[in-house]
Coordinates of C-alpha atoms in Angstrom, one line a residue:
X161 CA -30.4 -7.1 -0.9
X162 CA -27.3 -5.6 0.4
X163 CA -25.5 -3.2 1.8
X164 CA -23.2 -1.5 -0.9
X165 CA -20.6 0.7 0.0
X166 CA -19.5 3.4 -2.6
X167 CA -16.9 5.7 -2.9
X168 CA -16.2 9.9 -4.3
X169 CA -13.8 9.5 -6.6
X170 CA -10.7 10.9 -5.9
X171 CA -9.9 11.2 -9.9
X172 CA -13.1 12.0 -12.0
X173 CA -11.6 8.6 -15.3
X174 CA -14.8 9.0 -18.3
X175 CA -12.6 7.8 -21.2
X176 CA -14.6 9.2 -23.5
X177 CA -16.5 11.8 -22.0
X178 CA -16.5 15.1 -24.5
X179 CA -14.8 18.0 -23.4
X180 CA -17.9 20.7 -23.1
X181 CA -18.9 18.3 -20.4
X182 CA -15.5 18.3 -17.6
X183 CA -17.9 21.6 -16.5
X184 CA -20.1 19.3 -16.2
X185 CA -18.3 17.3 -13.0
X186 CA -16.0 20.4 -11.6
X187 CA -19.7 21.6 -10.6
X188 CA -20.1 18.7 -9.1
X189 CA -17.3 18.9 -7.7
X190 CA -18.9 21.7 -5.7
X191 CA -21.4 20.6 -4.7
X192 CA -20.2 18.0 -3.2
X193 CA -18.0 20.0 -1.1
X194 CA -21.0 22.4 0.0
X195 CA -21.9 19.9 1.5
X196 CA -19.1 18.5 3.0
X197 CA -18.9 15.0 1.0
X198 CA -15.2 15.4 -0.4
X199 CA -12.9 13.2 -2.6
X200 CA -12.8 9.9 -1.3
X201 CA -15.1 9.7 1.7
X202 CA -17.4 6.7 1.5
X203 CA -21.0 6.5 1.1
X204 CA -23.1 3.7 2.4
X205 CA -26.5 2.4 0.3
X206 CA -28.6 0.0 2.8
X207 CA -30.9 -2.6 0.5
X208 CA -34.2 0.0 0.3
X209 CA -31.8 2.4 -1.7
X210 CA -31.7 4.7 0.9
X211 CA -29.1 6.6 2.4
X212 CA -28.8 7.4 6.0
X213 CA -28.0 10.9 6.9
X214 CA -26.3 9.7 10.2
X215 CA -24.1 7.0 8.9
X216 CA -23.1 10.0 6.6
X217 CA -22.0 12.5 9.1
X218 CA -20.2 9.4 11.2
X219 CA -18.4 8.8 7.8
X220 CA -17.9 12.3 6.3
X221 CA -17.6 14.7 8.8
X222 CA -16.7 12.7 12.5
X223 CA -13.2 11.2 13.7
X224 CA -14.0 8.2 11.0
X225 CA -12.8 10.6 8.3
X226 CA -9.3 12.0 9.2
X227 CA -8.2 7.9 9.6
X228 CA -5.8 6.0 6.8
X229 CA -7.6 5.7 3.8
X230 CA -6.6 1.4 3.6
X231 CA -8.2 1.3 7.0
X232 CA -11.9 3.0 6.1
X233 CA -11.4 0.9 3.1
X234 CA -11.5 -1.6 5.4
X235 CA -14.3 -0.3 8.1
X236 CA -16.5 0.3 5.6
X237 CA -16.3 -3.4 4.5
X238 CA -16.7 -4.7 8.1
X239 CA -20.1 -2.2 8.6
X240 CA -21.1 -3.8 5.3
X241 CA -21.2 -7.3 5.9
X242 CA -22.8 -6.2 9.9
X243 CA -25.1 -4.4 8.7
X244 CA -26.2 -7.5 6.1
X245 CA -26.3 -9.5 8.8
X246 CA -28.7 -7.9 11.0
X247 CA -30.9 -7.5 7.4
X248 CA -31.4 -11.1 7.8
X249 CA -32.4 -11.1 11.4
X250 CA -34.6 -7.7 10.2
X251 CA -33.1 -5.2 12.0
X252 CA -31.4 -1.3 11.7
X253 CA -27.5 -1.0 11.7
X254 CA -28.7 1.6 15.0
X255 CA -30.9 -1.4 16.7
X256 CA -27.8 -3.4 16.8
X257 CA -27.8 -5.4 19.8
X258 CA -25.0 -7.1 22.7
X259 CA -26.7 -10.6 21.7
X260 CA -27.0 -9.7 18.0
X261 CA -23.1 -8.6 18.0
X262 CA -21.9 -11.9 19.7
X263 CA -23.6 -14.3 17.8
X264 CA -21.9 -12.3 14.4
X265 CA -19.0 -13.0 16.3
X266 CA -19.8 -16.5 16.5
X267 CA -21.1 -16.6 13.0
X268 CA -18.1 -14.9 11.6
X269 CA -15.2 -17.3 13.2
X270 CA -16.9 -20.9 13.9
X271 CA -20.2 -21.1 12.5
X272 CA -20.3 -24.5 10.1
X273 CA -23.2 -22.5 8.0
X274 CA -20.7 -20.0 6.7
X275 CA -18.8 -20.7 3.5
X276 CA -16.4 -17.8 4.7
X277 CA -15.3 -17.9 8.0
X278 CA -12.5 -15.7 9.2
X279 CA -9.1 -15.9 11.7
X280 CA -8.6 -14.0 14.9
X281 CA -7.1 -11.1 13.2
X282 CA -10.1 -10.3 10.6
X283 CA -12.2 -10.8 13.6
X284 CA -10.4 -8.1 15.6
X285 CA -10.5 -5.6 12.6
X286 CA -14.4 -5.9 12.5
X287 CA -15.0 -5.4 15.9
X288 CA -12.4 -1.7 16.5
X289 CA -14.4 -0.1 13.6
X290 CA -18.0 -1.5 15.2
X291 CA -16.8 0.1 18.0
X292 CA -15.8 2.7 17.3
X293 CA -19.4 3.9 14.7
X294 CA -21.7 2.5 18.2
X295 CA -19.6 5.0 20.4
X296 CA -20.1 7.6 18.2
X297 CA -23.9 6.8 17.9
X298 CA -24.2 6.4 21.7
X299 CA -22.4 9.7 22.4
X300 CA -25.0 10.8 19.8
X301 CA -28.0 9.7 20.7
X302 CA -28.4 8.1 17.3
X303 CA -28.4 5.2 19.6
X304 CA -29.3 3.9 23.3
X305 CA -26.0 1.9 23.7
X306 CA -23.2 0.5 21.7
X307 CA -23.8 -3.2 21.1
X308 CA -20.7 -3.3 22.4
X309 CA -19.7 -4.5 25.6
X310 CA -16.5 -4.1 27.0
X311 CA -14.4 -5.4 30.1
X312 CA -12.0 -3.5 32.2
X313 CA -8.1 -5.3 31.9
X314 CA -4.1 -3.6 32.9
X315 CA -2.4 -2.7 30.0
X316 CA 0.8 -2.9 29.6
X317 CA 2.4 0.6 31.3
X318 CA -0.7 -0.7 35.2
X319 CA -3.7 1.5 34.1
X320 CA -7.3 0.4 34.4
X321 CA -8.7 0.5 30.6
X322 CA -12.0 -0.6 28.8
X323 CA -12.0 -4.0 25.4
X324 CA -14.3 -5.1 23.9
X325 CA -15.0 -7.8 25.6
X326 CA -15.1 -10.4 22.1
X327 CA -12.2 -9.3 21.2
X328 CA -9.7 -12.7 19.8
X329 CA -6.9 -13.6 21.5
X330 CA -3.5 -15.8 19.5
X331 CA -4.5 -12.6 16.7
X332 CA -1.3 -12.6 14.8
X333 CA 0.0 -9.2 13.9
X334 CA 0.3 -9.4 10.0
X335 CA 0.5 -12.5 7.5
X336 CA 3.4 -11.6 6.6
X337 CA 4.8 -13.3 3.0
X338 CA 8.2 -12.7 1.4
X339 CA 9.8 -13.6 -2.7
X340 CA 13.3 -14.1 -3.3
X341 CA 15.0 -11.9 -6.1
X342 CA 14.7 -14.6 -9.1
X343 CA 11.2 -15.2 -7.8
X344 CA 9.7 -12.5 -7.7
X345 CA 11.1 -11.4 -12.0
X346 CA 9.5 -14.3 -12.7
X347 CA 6.5 -12.7 -11.1
X348 CA 7.6 -9.4 -13.6
X349 CA 7.9 -11.6 -16.8
X350 CA 4.7 -13.4 -16.4
X351 CA 2.7 -11.4 -14.7
X352 CA 2.8 -8.3 -15.4
X353 CA 4.9 -8.3 -19.3
X354 CA 2.9 -11.9 -20.8
X355 CA 5.9 -14.4 -20.7
X356 CA 4.7 -17.8 -20.8
X357 CA 6.2 -21.1 -19.2
X358 CA 9.1 -20.8 -22.5
X359 CA 10.4 -17.7 -21.8
X360 CA 8.8 -15.6 -24.3
X361 CA 6.1 -13.6 -25.0
X362 CA 2.7 -14.7 -25.4
X363 CA 0.4 -14.6 -28.2
X364 CA -2.2 -12.3 -27.9
X365 CA 0.3 -9.8 -25.9
X366 CA -0.6 -5.9 -25.8
X367 CA 2.2 -5.4 -23.5
X368 CA 0.2 -1.3 -23.3
X369 CA 1.6 -0.3 -19.8
X370 CA 3.9 -3.2 -19.1
X371 CA 6.9 -0.8 -18.9
X372 CA 4.9 1.3 -15.5
X373 CA 3.3 -1.2 -14.6
X374 CA 6.7 -3.0 -14.2
X375 CA 8.2 -0.3 -12.9
X376 CA 6.2 0.9 -10.4
X377 CA 7.1 -3.5 -8.6
X378 CA 10.5 -2.6 -9.7
X379 CA 10.6 0.1 -6.7
X380 CA 8.1 -1.1 -4.3
X381 CA 10.4 -4.3 -4.0
X382 CA 13.6 -2.1 -4.6
X383 CA 12.8 0.4 -1.5
X384 CA 10.2 -0.6 -0.1
X385 CA 8.5 2.1 0.2
X386 CA 4.7 1.2 0.4
X387 CA 1.6 1.0 -1.7
X388 CA 1.0 4.9 -1.5
X389 CA 4.0 5.6 -1.3
X390 CA 5.4 4.9 -4.5
X391 CA 2.1 5.1 -6.2
X392 CA 1.3 9.4 -5.0
X393 CA 5.1 10.3 -6.2
X394 CA 4.8 13.4 -7.9
X395 CA 8.2 13.6 -10.5
X396 CA 10.0 16.1 -9.1
X397 CA 10.8 13.0 -6.2
X398 CA 11.5 10.5 -8.0
X399 CA 15.4 10.2 -7.6
X400 CA 17.3 11.0 -11.6
X401 CA 20.0 8.0 -13.0
X402 CA 23.2 8.8 -13.6
X403 CA 26.6 8.0 -15.1
X404 CA 28.7 6.1 -12.3
X405 CA 25.8 7.1 -9.8
X406 CA 26.4 3.9 -7.4
X407 CA 23.9 0.7 -7.2
X408 CA 21.5 2.5 -5.4
X409 CA 19.8 6.4 -5.6
X410 CA 17.6 7.5 -2.7
X411 CA 14.7 10.1 -2.2
X412 CA 12.5 11.7 0.0
X413 CA 8.9 10.6 1.2
X414 CA 7.1 13.5 2.2
X415 CA 5.5 14.0 5.6
X416 CA 1.8 13.5 4.4
X417 CA 2.2 10.2 2.6
X418 CA 4.2 8.4 4.8
X419 CA 2.0 5.7 7.6
X420 CA 4.3 7.8 10.2
X421 CA 3.1 11.3 9.1
X422 CA 6.8 12.1 9.2
X423 CA 9.0 12.6 6.3
X424 CA 11.3 9.6 5.2
X425 CA 14.3 9.0 2.7
X426 CA 14.0 6.2 0.5
X427 CA 16.6 3.6 -1.7
X428 CA 16.0 2.4 -5.0
X429 CA 18.2 1.2 -7.0
X430 CA 19.8 1.6 -10.3
X431 CA 17.9 -0.8 -12.6
X432 CA 14.9 0.4 -10.8
X433 CA 15.3 3.8 -11.2
X434 CA 16.2 3.3 -14.8
X435 CA 13.2 1.7 -15.7
X436 CA 11.4 4.1 -14.2
X437 CA 13.2 7.4 -15.3
X438 CA 12.1 4.7 -19.6
X439 CA 8.7 4.6 -17.7
X440 CA 9.0 8.4 -17.9
X441 CA 9.8 9.3 -21.5
X442 CA 8.1 6.5 -23.4
X443 CA 4.4 5.0 -22.2
X444 CA 4.2 8.6 -19.4
X445 CA 4.1 10.8 -22.2
X446 CA 1.9 9.3 -25.0
X447 CA -0.3 9.7 -22.8
X448 CA 0.3 12.6 -21.5
X449 CA 0.9 14.0 -25.7
X450 CA -3.0 12.2 -26.1
X451 CA -4.7 13.8 -22.8
X452 CA -3.6 16.8 -23.9
X453 CA -4.8 16.9 -28.3
X454 CA -8.0 15.3 -26.3
X455 CA -8.9 18.4 -24.5
X456 CA -9.0 15.8 -21.4
X457 CA -6.7 18.6 -18.8
X458 CA -8.5 21.7 -20.5
X459 CA -11.8 21.7 -18.1
X460 CA -10.8 20.0 -15.3
X461 CA -9.5 21.5 -11.5
X462 CA -6.3 21.8 -11.5
X463 CA -3.6 23.4 -9.4
X464 CA -1.4 24.7 -11.9
X465 CA 2.4 24.8 -10.1
X466 CA 4.1 28.3 -12.0
X467 CA 7.2 27.8 -8.9
X468 CA 8.5 26.3 -6.4
X469 CA 11.3 27.6 -4.0
X470 CA 12.6 27.4 -0.3
X471 CA 14.8 25.4 0.9
X472 CA 15.9 22.0 -2.1
X473 CA 12.2 23.8 -3.5
X474 CA 9.7 22.2 -1.4
X475 CA 7.4 25.6 -1.3
X476 CA 5.0 24.9 -4.0
X477 CA 3.0 27.9 -5.9
X478 CA 0.5 27.1 -6.9
X479 CA -2.5 28.3 -9.9
X480 CA -5.6 27.2 -9.7
X481 CA -9.1 26.9 -12.1
X482 CA -11.2 30.2 -11.1
X483 CA -7.8 32.5 -10.6
X484 CA -6.7 32.0 -7.3
X485 CA -3.4 31.4 -5.5
X486 CA -1.7 30.0 -3.2
X487 CA 0.8 27.7 -2.2
X488 CA 1.6 24.8 -0.1
X489 CA 4.7 23.0 1.3
X490 CA 5.1 19.6 0.1
X491 CA 5.7 18.2 2.9
X492 CA 2.3 19.1 4.1
X493 CA 0.6 18.1 0.3
X494 CA -2.0 15.0 0.8
X495 CA -2.6 12.6 -1.6
X496 CA -5.3 14.2 -2.9
X497 CA -4.0 17.1 -3.2
X498 CA -1.2 15.7 -5.0
X499 CA -3.4 14.3 -8.1
X500 CA -4.1 18.0 -8.9
X501 CA -1.2 19.5 -9.2
X502 CA -0.1 19.7 -13.2
X503 CA 3.4 21.6 -14.5
X504 CA 2.7 24.0 -17.6
X505 CA 4.4 22.3 -20.6
X506 CA 5.5 23.0 -23.9
X507 CA 1.7 22.1 -25.6
X508 CA 0.1 22.5 -22.2
X509 CA -1.0 21.0 -19.0
X510 CA 1.0 18.3 -17.6
X511 CA 0.1 17.0 -14.9
X512 CA 2.7 16.3 -11.7
X513 CA 1.3 13.3 -11.2
X514 CA 4.1 10.2 -11.6
X515 CA 1.8 7.0 -12.3
X516 CA -0.6 7.6 -15.3
X517 CA -3.2 5.8 -16.7
X518 CA -4.3 5.0 -20.3
X519 CA -6.1 8.2 -20.1
X520 CA -3.2 10.4 -19.6
X521 CA -4.8 11.2 -16.2
X522 CA -3.7 10.3 -12.6
X523 CA -4.0 6.7 -11.3
X524 CA -5.9 6.0 -8.0
X525 CA -3.4 4.6 -6.3
X526 CA -6.2 1.6 -4.9
X527 CA -6.4 0.5 -8.6
X528 CA -2.3 -0.5 -8.3
X529 CA -4.1 -3.6 -6.5
X530 CA -5.4 -4.8 -9.8
X531 CA -2.2 -5.3 -11.0
X532 CA -0.6 -7.2 -8.3
X533 CA -3.9 -9.9 -8.7
X534 CA -3.7 -10.0 -12.7
X535 CA -0.6 -10.5 -12.7
X536 CA -0.7 -13.2 -10.0
X537 CA -3.6 -14.5 -11.4
X538 CA -1.5 -14.6 -15.6
X539 CA 1.0 -16.9 -13.4
X540 CA -1.6 -19.5 -12.2
X541 CA -3.0 -19.8 -15.3
X542 CA 0.2 -19.5 -17.3
X543 CA 3.4 -22.1 -15.0
X544 CA 0.5 -23.8 -13.0
X545 CA 1.7 -27.0 -15.0
X546 CA 5.4 -26.7 -15.0
X547 CA 5.5 -24.8 -11.2
X548 CA 3.8 -26.7 -8.3
X549 CA 3.4 -23.4 -6.5
X550 CA 3.5 -20.9 -9.4
X551 CA 4.8 -17.2 -7.3
X552 CA 2.1 -14.8 -6.3
X553 CA 2.3 -10.8 -4.9
X554 CA 0.8 -8.1 -3.1
X555 CA 2.4 -4.6 -3.1
X556 CA 3.2 -5.4 0.6
X557 CA 4.5 -8.5 -0.5
X558 CA 7.4 -6.3 -2.2
X559 CA 7.8 -4.3 1.1
X560 CA 8.4 -7.5 3.1
X561 CA 10.8 -9.3 0.2
X562 CA 12.8 -6.1 0.7
X563 CA 13.0 -6.4 4.2
X564 CA 14.3 -9.7 4.1
X565 CA 16.7 -9.3 1.2
X566 CA 18.5 -6.2 2.5
X567 CA 19.0 -7.6 6.5
X568 CA 21.1 -10.6 5.3
X569 CA 22.8 -7.8 2.2
X570 CA 23.4 -5.8 5.6
X571 CA 24.5 -8.8 7.3
X572 CA 27.2 -9.9 4.6
X573 CA 28.3 -7.0 4.1
X574 CA 29.2 -5.9 8.0
X575 CA 30.9 -9.3 9.1
X576 CA 32.0 -10.8 6.0
X577 CA 32.6 -9.1 3.6
X578 CA 34.8 -6.0 4.9
X579 CA 36.9 -9.0 6.8
X580 CA 35.8 -7.4 11.0
X581 CA 36.9 -9.3 13.4
X582 CA 34.9 -9.6 16.2
X583 CA 36.1 -6.8 18.2
X584 CA 35.8 -4.2 14.8
X585 CA 32.2 -5.8 14.5
X586 CA 31.1 -4.4 17.7
X587 CA 32.7 -0.5 17.3
X588 CA 30.9 -0.7 13.7
X589 CA 27.6 -1.5 15.6
X590 CA 28.0 1.3 17.9
X591 CA 29.1 3.5 15.5
X592 CA 27.0 2.9 12.9
X593 CA 24.3 0.7 14.7
X594 CA 22.8 -3.2 13.6
X595 CA 21.8 -4.6 10.6
X596 CA 18.0 -4.7 12.0
X597 CA 18.4 -0.7 12.6
X598 CA 19.4 -0.4 9.4
X599 CA 15.8 -2.4 8.3
X600 CA 14.1 -0.2 10.8
X601 CA 15.2 2.7 9.6
X602 CA 15.0 1.7 5.7
X603 CA 11.9 0.7 6.7
X604 CA 10.2 3.9 8.5
X605 CA 9.3 1.8 11.1
X606 CA 8.8 3.3 14.2
X607 CA 9.7 0.5 17.0
X608 CA 12.6 -2.3 16.8
X609 CA 10.1 -5.0 17.8
X610 CA 8.0 -4.3 14.1
X611 CA 10.5 -5.2 12.0
X612 CA 11.8 -7.6 14.0
X613 CA 8.4 -9.6 14.9
X614 CA 6.4 -8.8 12.6
X615 CA 8.1 -8.9 8.6
X616 CA 10.7 -11.4 10.0
X617 CA 9.6 -13.5 12.7
X618 CA 9.4 -16.6 10.3
X619 CA 12.4 -16.1 9.7
X620 CA 14.1 -15.2 13.4
X621 CA 14.9 -18.3 14.2
X622 CA 17.0 -19.3 11.9
X623 CA 19.9 -17.5 12.5
X624 CA 20.8 -15.7 10.4
X625 CA 23.6 -15.0 11.8
X626 CA 25.4 -18.4 12.3
X627 CA 24.2 -19.2 8.6
X628 CA 25.9 -15.8 7.3
X629 CA 29.3 -17.3 9.0
X630 CA 29.1 -20.2 7.7
X631 CA 32.5 -21.1 6.2
X632 CA 31.8 -21.1 1.8
X633 CA 33.2 -23.2 -0.5
X634 CA 35.7 -21.2 -3.0
X635 CA 37.8 -18.5 -2.9
X636 CA 38.4 -14.8 -2.9
X637 CA 36.0 -12.4 -3.2
X638 CA 33.4 -13.5 -5.9
X639 CA 32.5 -16.6 -3.7
X640 CA 30.8 -13.4 -1.3
X641 CA 28.7 -12.1 -4.1
X642 CA 25.5 -11.7 -5.1
X643 CA 24.8 -14.9 -6.5
X644 CA 25.9 -15.7 -2.5
X645 CA 23.2 -14.0 -1.3
X646 CA 20.9 -15.6 -4.3
X647 CA 21.3 -18.5 -3.0
X648 CA 22.0 -18.1 0.8
X649 CA 18.2 -16.7 -0.1
X650 CA 16.7 -20.1 -1.8
X651 CA 17.9 -21.5 1.1
X652 CA 16.2 -19.6 4.3
X653 CA 13.1 -20.0 1.4
X654 CA 13.7 -24.5 1.9
X655 CA 12.7 -23.4 5.8
X656 CA 10.6 -20.7 5.6
X657 CA 7.1 -22.6 3.7
X658 CA 6.1 -18.6 3.7
X659 CA 8.9 -17.4 1.5
X660 CA 8.5 -18.0 -2.1
X661 CA 10.8 -19.2 -4.5
X662 CA 12.2 -21.0 -8.0
X663 CA 12.4 -24.4 -7.8
X664 CA 15.4 -25.5 -9.9
X665 CA 13.1 -29.1 -11.0
X666 CA 10.2 -27.8 -12.4
X667 CA 7.4 -30.6 -12.3
X668 CA 5.6 -31.3 -15.8
X669 CA 1.2 -32.3 -14.3

């Protein structure tokens, strides 16, 4: 018997549901709204199959509800683990004492009786989750005192602050991994497109959604956008390919969907943009048409966008199911709102949400994790016999890899291809900025230290500038081509255990 978490679905996907039953789902949404439960909210169920009203208030009505979606998912998972630990001791969550927390810390991080011990970073995350919960519970009189003991320390400004006494030291800020472009392409071909080690499509591969999945992975790898940012794009926010349009196209990420809550420009490669366009005109169009024929969009809650006004058409005018009209700035449209936006197509309503499932319904951003996980598993199954380390990938690894690739390319362009003298390089950097700052802007980081210390720390000590300025064999511009950049990335990969690349010598087991 364990504590379990359930989530109010952001899109109610019932492929076999009859049209007349959709009205019940709409009514359910209204009842949830009346009691303060919204899409994306978690619900905790005790081992006795009971819902604690106090936990419901905390999860749905406190500052917890305003946390980022992934943070909420992680924190709820941490709550379930701690509550299970207390349940094994015959205690409820509101009966935890300081000794329980210290015993939990020992069991979670050091005990030989725990087969799934965690590291310092993971422990600190869970401790932050428990600190938030019990601080709220103590303030509202649900517990006598928080089990999280604190101690006074000096912060960077010299002020005295209280921090959890059980906080682990030496935690890594992030477990960063990379893929070189050729390793990423092998992962896409095998994991998402169903190729075998021989480079041909495997027997039995259906490939129903391979163009959608490959297009999304290409977008993340070529642009460096976060999963939640790329997954919440509307159709008209994606750049369109143009004749003689160059190697990269730019788009705009709305403030409401970025982690920093600041709008920013993103750049996607021409092949990635073309890949998304191909998906929109083929698989996506077919899924929409099937959904229209089956009436999936008719009764579901939605906002029909009637027109777009304002500078660069960023004000959305819409009408909902009950005929009410409203308007929302595109920059303020949340992920949940974006999933409800539709437009009137030639034969009926069509979702503006870019990424759809086979039923033609908006694909929840969290579902992409399963897509990447399944693709990595297929790479292990197919390539395990011919490669020592088959490539694997997560959505955030695409962002890491983009940062590394862009740093190398920008150094290459600035220091090599343009043929600048030391004085000219200095003037160029004063005018346009250092490559590190350019990558910072592309990633949308608020602090340059995040770019340097978190994303690129394992390769910072390789002294990229010296590597990039090494004389190349051969003459002419061909020696400074993309192949040269890929060759350099391969050299860096051989010196860093966290960068995945393809071994030219395939090993047969």
